[in-house]
Amino acid sequence: MDLYEYQGKQYFARFGIPTSPGGVADTVDEAVEQAEAAGYPVVVKAQVKVGGRGKAGGVKLAANADEVRLHAGNILGLDIKGHVVKRLWVEHASDIAKEYYASFTLDRPAKLHLGMLSAEGGVEIEEVAQTNPDAIARIHIDPVAGLGEEAAREWVDRANLDAEARGQAATLLVRLYHCYVEGDCDLAEINPLILTPEGKVHALDAKVTLDENASFRHPEWEEYADDSDVDPREKMAKEKGLNYIGLSGTVGIIANGAGLAMSTLDVVTQVGGEAANFLDIGGGANADVMAAALEVINADPAVKSILVNIFGGITRVDEVANGIIEAIGRVKLSSPIVMRLDGTNAVEGRALLATHLSDTLMAEPTMLEAARHAVALAQA
Ligand code: GDP
Ligand code: MN
């Protein structure tokens, strides 16, 4: 889960990482209020979950209330790479002597945490990596050993930060590492990390991605839940604990196992149809899961037919059949279902379903035939 800059900065603050004082604003008037509170000059910043806001006109300095009004008015509603700005962050502007880059992320192949630090910040790190790779000092951190002040200091020296920034930067990086590890981040990035003419080091930007697998131990993450950009179908599926991805077609898909679900999409496409979704119900295809899956698909007005493709392995087809029968009793469907049931106990499963078949619940012996039938119904 990505955080907005202002949330990232609030997250940083918990771990003692210095940022500039500021506040959020959803209107021009609020922006002026926040500016008065932070003290002029201020910087007015678009809050969107995408980088390169500066270049897109989403970050502007303002010396007084009139300039805040002007910039806040222009930035609110601005479209930055498909993200419309609805909220601003207004903070006291910093004087910048130097811009650095710092981040922690996971190096999966190395099975270690990776810190990246560069004296050439402010620009996109991908650009630095391409044009001047030696300008990025890397450090691999054993998660058991952690990052101590001494190692941080050696890293800062290696990155060639300005002499007066080194001590503060090392301290800040140790804190950023704590934020990254204890805060369960996938990414904790500061670009730019600045040195001011007065010799202070602090974070001017914050890019934080939280590892949602750790949300069970972070009840406080609740406040970051942000549905504004989420597909309502995916939101509903998530609430029901389903592995669902919304697509733009008309054939709803239910399959067990991600591989089979993907193959089902392929077969639907192959016979001239378009899938409305990817949905893997996993191993436990009981009535609850099946009913939840049917509810989510049924709620999508674009769906014209539903293809249920189950291959029983450990999951037994007769159990799946019972699940489908019970689920159909619970959910009032607006589209017909075509099933393909095969694998363990397929004969028993099909026998169970035989008496329930109708023009809204149909069965086909193979995946290809089931796909053809579902696509024909969707296009009828
Ligand atoms: P991004 O473009 O989305 O990464 O947004 P940033 O928060 O990194 O801001 C972009 C650029 O705006 C920074 O690299 C700075 O050069 C500039 N900037 C941001 N805040 C300030 C500030 O307080 N003072 C000054 N002088 N420049 C700032
Ligand atoms: Mn930035």
PDB file of C-alpha atoms and ligand atoms in Angstrom, residues 45 51-53 122 189-192 204-206, ligand 2:
ATOM      1  CA  LYS A  45       2.501  20.266  -3.002  1.00  0.00           C
ATOM      2  CA  GLY A  51       6.359  10.591  -8.627  1.00  0.00           C
ATOM      3  CA  GLY A  52       7.536  13.516 -10.749  1.00  0.00           C
ATOM      4  CA  ARG A  53       5.039  15.968  -9.275  1.00  0.00           C
ATOM      5  CA  GLY A 122      16.411  15.536  -6.484  1.00  0.00           C
ATOM      6  CA  GLU A 189      12.503   6.591   0.142  1.00  0.00           C
ATOM      7  CA  ILE A 190      13.556  10.198   0.608  1.00  0.00           C
ATOM      8  CA  ASN A 191      14.189  12.187  -2.557  1.00  0.00           C
ATOM      9  CA  PRO A 192      15.373  14.760  -1.948  1.00  0.00           C
ATOM     10  CA  LEU A 204      11.827  17.121   1.798  1.00  0.00           C
ATOM     11  CA  ASP A 205       9.829  14.301   0.257  1.00  0.00           C
ATOM     12  CA  ALA A 206       8.586  10.919   1.486  1.00  0.00           C
TER      13      ALA A 206
HETATM   14 MN    MN B   2      10.664  13.626  -4.748  1.00  0.00          MN
END
